[in-house]
C-alpha cells in the first residue's frame, strides 16, 4: 500500500510499519495489543506519533484554545446530571462530581492538521479494527465528533465515569500536564448484568483503591480502552501546562452521525440544530 507523505511525517512508521501488512512487526503489534486489551481492558502504543507531529498538534490546540467549548458539568458516573431522590444519598447514582474539559471540535481543526491525517489514514483505521476485533471500522461522519482536541487546564478533571456508547475509546496523549491529569481505571467495575453498586460506590468515595490502575503514557502514546463497563477518570490537572489529548471516534458501520442534543452539551450552543 502507498503512503501519503503526510502520513509518514505523522506516524512513527520506522518503529510501527502499520501500512505494510506483510511486515511481522505489524502482526506482533496487533497480537500484543489484542492480548492486553482482552486481559486489562486497555492497551498503549508508545511513541506512535512522531515528535514533529506532536509539536504541530500542541501549537494547533493552543492556538485554537479560544474557540474551545468549556464543557463544565456536575454529573454521576453514568453521565447523568440529576440525582434520584428515591435512592439513598450515597448511592452511586446520587454521587455527583465535577468534570471540566475544553473541547475543540472537528470543524474547528484545519483540514491539513496532523490530527486529521492520523484519523483519516486507512492504515490507522485498519490497525485499530484488527486490535479491537471488528472486521471493519468507518470514520464517524458527524461535523463535530470524529477527531477532537480535548484540553485540561489547571483544576480540570474528568471525574469517575463509564463511557456511554462506544465499544472502545481511543485517545492520543499530545502534551502532558506538569502533574495530576492521570488516567486511572478500575477495570470491569460492572458487567452488562450486574451494576455492582457497592464496589462502584467504594471507588467513587475513595474507600477502595485496590482495583485502580494508573495508565502511564508519554506524549505520542496511543491508548485504546474499553470504558463502557470500567470506571475511569482523569485526576485534577496541576500546573500551568495544558494536558492536551486527541480523541477519535470510529464506527462499526458507515454514515454514523452524533446526537444533536449530546453535541450541544459537548460543543456548546453554536452547534444547536437550526
Ligand atoms: O483523557 C483521557 O485520558 C481519557 C478521557 C476519557 O475518559 C474518555 O475519552 O472517555
Ligand atoms: Fe471516558
Coordinates of C-alpha atoms and ligand atoms in Angstrom, one line a residue:
X1 CA 0.0 0.0 0.0
X2 CA 1.2 3.5 -0.8
X3 CA 1.5 6.0 2.0
X4 CA 1.0 9.7 1.6
X5 CA 3.9 11.9 2.5
X6 CA 2.0 13.5 5.3
X7 CA 1.0 10.2 7.0
X8 CA 4.7 9.3 7.0
X9 CA 5.5 12.5 8.9
X10 CA 2.8 11.9 11.5
X11 CA 3.0 8.2 12.3
X12 CA 6.2 6.6 13.6
X13 CA 6.4 4.1 10.7
X14 CA 10.0 3.2 11.4
X15 CA 9.0 1.6 14.6
X16 CA 5.5 0.7 13.6
X17 CA 5.3 -0.1 9.8
X18 CA 1.5 -0.3 10.0
X19 CA 1.0 0.3 6.3
X20 CA 2.8 -2.9 5.4
X21 CA 0.5 -5.9 6.1
X22 CA 3.4 -8.3 5.3
X23 CA 5.7 -6.8 8.0
X24 CA 5.9 -9.1 11.0
X25 CA 6.3 -6.1 13.3
X26 CA 2.7 -5.1 12.4
X27 CA 1.4 -8.6 13.2
X28 CA 3.2 -8.6 16.6
X29 CA 1.9 -5.2 17.5
X30 CA -1.7 -6.4 16.7
X31 CA -1.2 -9.5 18.8
X32 CA 0.3 -7.7 21.8
X33 CA -2.4 -5.1 21.8
X34 CA -5.3 -7.6 21.4
X35 CA -3.9 -9.7 24.3
X36 CA -3.5 -6.6 26.5
X37 CA -6.9 -5.2 25.6
X38 CA -8.5 -8.6 26.4
X39 CA -6.6 -9.0 29.7
X40 CA -6.6 -5.4 31.0
X41 CA -9.3 -3.6 29.1
X42 CA -6.7 -1.2 27.8
X43 CA -3.6 -1.2 25.7
X44 CA -1.0 1.5 25.0
X45 CA 1.2 2.0 21.9
X46 CA 4.1 4.3 23.0
X47 CA 5.7 6.7 20.5
X48 CA 3.1 6.0 17.9
X49 CA 3.1 9.6 16.7
X50 CA 6.3 11.5 15.7
X51 CA 7.8 14.3 17.8
X52 CA 7.3 16.7 14.9
X53 CA 3.6 16.0 14.6
X54 CA 3.2 16.4 18.4
X55 CA 4.8 19.9 18.1
X56 CA 2.3 20.9 15.4
X57 CA -0.6 19.4 17.3
X58 CA 0.4 21.2 20.5
X59 CA 0.7 24.5 18.7
X60 CA -2.6 24.0 16.9
X61 CA -4.6 23.1 20.1
X62 CA -3.0 26.0 21.9
X63 CA -3.9 28.4 19.1
X64 CA -7.5 27.0 18.9
X65 CA -8.0 27.1 22.7
X66 CA -10.0 30.4 22.5
X67 CA -12.7 28.7 20.3
X68 CA -12.9 25.6 22.5
X69 CA -16.2 25.0 24.3
X70 CA -15.8 25.0 28.1
X71 CA -17.7 21.8 28.9
X72 CA -18.2 22.0 32.7
X73 CA -20.7 19.8 34.5
X74 CA -21.5 18.0 37.7
X75 CA -22.5 14.5 36.9
X76 CA -22.7 11.0 38.3
X77 CA -20.6 8.2 36.8
X78 CA -23.4 7.3 34.5
X79 CA -23.0 10.8 32.9
X80 CA -26.4 12.0 34.4
X81 CA -26.7 15.4 36.0
X82 CA -29.8 14.6 38.0
X83 CA -30.0 12.8 41.3
X84 CA -32.6 10.2 42.0
X85 CA -34.5 11.1 45.2
X86 CA -35.9 7.6 45.6
X87 CA -32.3 6.3 46.2
X88 CA -30.1 6.9 49.3
X89 CA -27.8 9.9 49.3
X90 CA -24.6 7.7 49.0
X91 CA -26.0 5.6 46.1
X92 CA -23.6 5.8 43.1
X93 CA -26.5 7.5 41.1
X94 CA -26.5 10.3 43.7
X95 CA -22.8 10.9 43.9
X96 CA -22.2 13.8 41.6
X97 CA -18.7 15.1 40.8
X98 CA -17.1 17.7 38.6
X99 CA -16.0 17.3 35.0
X100 CA -14.4 20.1 33.1
X101 CA -12.7 20.0 29.7
X102 CA -12.1 22.3 26.9
X103 CA -13.4 20.8 23.7
X104 CA -12.0 21.7 20.3
X105 CA -14.5 20.2 17.7
X106 CA -13.6 18.6 14.4
X107 CA -14.9 21.6 12.4
X108 CA -12.5 24.0 14.2
X109 CA -9.4 22.0 13.1
X110 CA -7.7 22.7 9.8
X111 CA -8.1 20.2 7.0
X112 CA -4.3 19.6 6.8
X113 CA -3.9 19.1 10.5
X114 CA -1.8 16.1 11.5
X115 CA -4.7 15.1 13.8
X116 CA -6.9 14.7 10.8
X117 CA -4.2 13.0 8.7
X118 CA -3.9 10.5 11.5
X119 CA -7.6 9.9 11.9
X120 CA -8.4 9.5 8.2
X121 CA -5.5 7.3 7.2
X122 CA -6.7 3.8 6.2
X123 CA -3.7 2.1 7.8
X124 CA -4.6 3.6 11.2
X125 CA -8.3 2.6 10.9
X126 CA -7.4 -0.9 9.7
X127 CA -4.9 -1.4 12.5
X128 CA -7.4 -0.3 15.2
X129 CA -10.1 -2.6 13.6
X130 CA -7.8 -5.6 14.0
X131 CA -6.9 -4.7 17.5
X132 CA -10.4 -4.2 18.7
X133 CA -11.6 -7.3 16.8
X134 CA -14.0 -5.6 14.4
X135 CA -13.9 -6.7 10.7
X136 CA -14.1 -3.1 9.6
X137 CA -14.3 0.3 11.1
X138 CA -15.6 3.5 9.5
X139 CA -15.0 7.2 10.1
X140 CA -17.7 9.0 12.1
X141 CA -19.4 11.4 9.8
X142 CA -20.6 14.0 12.4
X143 CA -19.5 17.5 11.7
X144 CA -18.0 17.9 15.2
X145 CA -17.2 14.5 16.7
X146 CA -14.7 12.4 14.6
X147 CA -11.4 13.8 15.9
X148 CA -11.1 16.4 18.7
X149 CA -8.5 18.1 20.8
X150 CA -9.6 17.8 24.4
X151 CA -7.7 20.2 26.7
X152 CA -7.4 20.2 30.5
X153 CA -6.2 23.3 32.3
X154 CA -5.2 23.7 35.9
X155 CA -8.0 22.3 38.1
X156 CA -9.7 20.5 35.2
X157 CA -10.6 16.8 35.6
X158 CA -12.9 14.2 34.3
X159 CA -14.5 12.5 37.4
X160 CA -15.1 8.8 37.5
X161 CA -17.4 7.6 34.7
X162 CA -18.4 5.0 32.2
X163 CA -18.3 5.9 28.5
X164 CA -21.8 5.6 27.1
X165 CA -21.9 4.3 23.6
X166 CA -18.7 3.2 22.0
X167 CA -17.3 -0.3 22.5
X168 CA -13.9 1.2 22.7
X169 CA -12.3 4.6 23.2
X170 CA -9.2 5.9 21.5
X171 CA -7.0 8.7 22.9
X172 CA -3.6 10.1 21.9
X173 CA -1.5 11.9 24.6
X174 CA -0.2 15.0 22.9
X175 CA 1.0 17.1 25.8
X176 CA 1.1 16.0 29.5
X177 CA 0.4 18.3 32.4
X178 CA 3.2 19.1 34.9
X179 CA 1.4 16.9 37.4
X180 CA -2.0 15.4 38.0
X181 CA -4.0 14.6 34.9
X182 CA -3.5 10.9 35.5
X183 CA -5.7 8.4 33.6
X184 CA -6.9 5.9 36.1
X185 CA -9.2 2.9 35.6
X186 CA -10.9 0.3 37.7
X187 CA -11.3 -2.5 35.1
X188 CA -14.7 -4.3 34.8
X189 CA -16.4 -2.5 37.7
X190 CA -19.7 -3.7 36.3
X191 CA -21.0 -6.2 33.8
X192 CA -23.9 -6.0 31.4
X193 CA -26.0 -7.8 34.0
X194 CA -24.7 -6.5 37.3
X195 CA -24.2 -2.9 38.2
X196 CA -22.1 -3.9 41.2
X197 CA -23.2 -0.7 43.1
X198 CA -21.3 -1.5 46.3
X199 CA -17.9 -1.7 44.6
X200 CA -18.8 1.3 42.4
X201 CA -19.7 3.4 45.5
X202 CA -16.4 2.4 47.2
X203 CA -14.4 3.6 44.1
X204 CA -16.3 6.8 43.9
X205 CA -15.9 7.7 47.5
X206 CA -12.2 6.6 47.7
X207 CA -13.0 3.9 50.2
X208 CA -11.4 1.4 48.0
X209 CA -8.5 1.8 45.6
X210 CA -7.0 -1.7 45.3
X211 CA -8.7 -2.2 41.9
X212 CA -7.5 1.1 40.4
X213 CA -4.7 1.1 37.9
X214 CA -2.9 4.2 36.5
X215 CA -2.3 4.0 32.8
X216 CA 1.0 5.7 32.3
X217 CA 1.8 7.2 28.9
X218 CA 4.2 9.7 27.5
X219 CA 3.3 12.2 24.7
X220 CA 2.9 10.3 21.4
X221 CA 1.3 7.3 23.1
X222 CA -2.0 6.0 21.7
X223 CA -4.3 4.4 24.2
X224 CA -7.3 2.1 23.3
X225 CA -9.6 1.2 26.2
X226 CA -13.0 -0.3 26.9
X227 CA -14.6 2.3 29.1
X228 CA -18.2 1.1 28.9
X229 CA -18.1 -1.2 31.9
X230 CA -14.8 0.0 33.5
X231 CA -14.9 3.1 35.7
X232 CA -12.2 5.6 34.7
X233 CA -11.2 9.2 35.3
X234 CA -8.7 11.9 34.7
X235 CA -7.5 13.2 38.0
X236 CA -7.3 17.0 38.5
X237 CA -4.6 18.7 36.5
X238 CA -2.0 20.7 38.4
X239 CA 0.3 23.4 37.0
X240 CA 0.2 25.8 34.1
X241 CA 0.8 23.3 31.2
X242 CA -2.3 22.2 29.5
X243 CA -3.0 18.5 29.2
X244 CA -3.8 18.0 25.5
X245 CA -5.4 14.8 24.2
X246 CA -6.5 13.8 20.8
X247 CA -9.8 11.8 21.0
X248 CA -11.0 9.8 18.0
X249 CA -14.3 8.1 17.2
X250 CA -14.6 5.2 14.7
X251 CA -17.8 3.4 14.0
X252 CA -18.7 -0.2 13.1
X253 CA -21.0 1.0 10.3
X254 CA -20.7 3.7 7.7
X255 CA -22.6 7.0 7.8
X256 CA -22.9 7.5 11.6
X257 CA -23.7 11.0 12.9
X258 CA -23.7 12.2 16.5
X259 CA -26.8 13.0 18.5
X260 CA -27.7 16.7 18.2
X261 CA -28.5 17.1 21.9
X262 CA -25.3 15.4 23.0
X263 CA -23.4 17.6 20.6
X264 CA -24.9 20.8 22.0
X265 CA -23.8 19.7 25.5
X266 CA -20.3 18.9 24.5
X267 CA -19.6 21.6 21.9
X268 CA -21.9 24.4 23.1
X269 CA -24.8 26.4 21.8
X270 CA -23.2 27.2 18.4
X271 CA -23.9 23.7 17.2
X272 CA -27.6 23.7 18.2
X273 CA -29.8 22.4 15.5
X274 CA -31.2 25.3 13.5
Ligands
LIG1 O1 -8.2 11.9 28.6 C1 -8.2 10.7 28.8 O2 -7.1 10.1 29.1 C2 -9.4 9.8 28.8 C3 -10.7 10.6 28.9 C4 -11.9 9.8 28.8 O3 -12.4 9.4 29.8 C5 -12.5 9.5 27.5 O4 -12.1 10.0 26.5 O5 -13.5 8.7 27.5
LIG2 FE1 -14.3 8.3 29.3

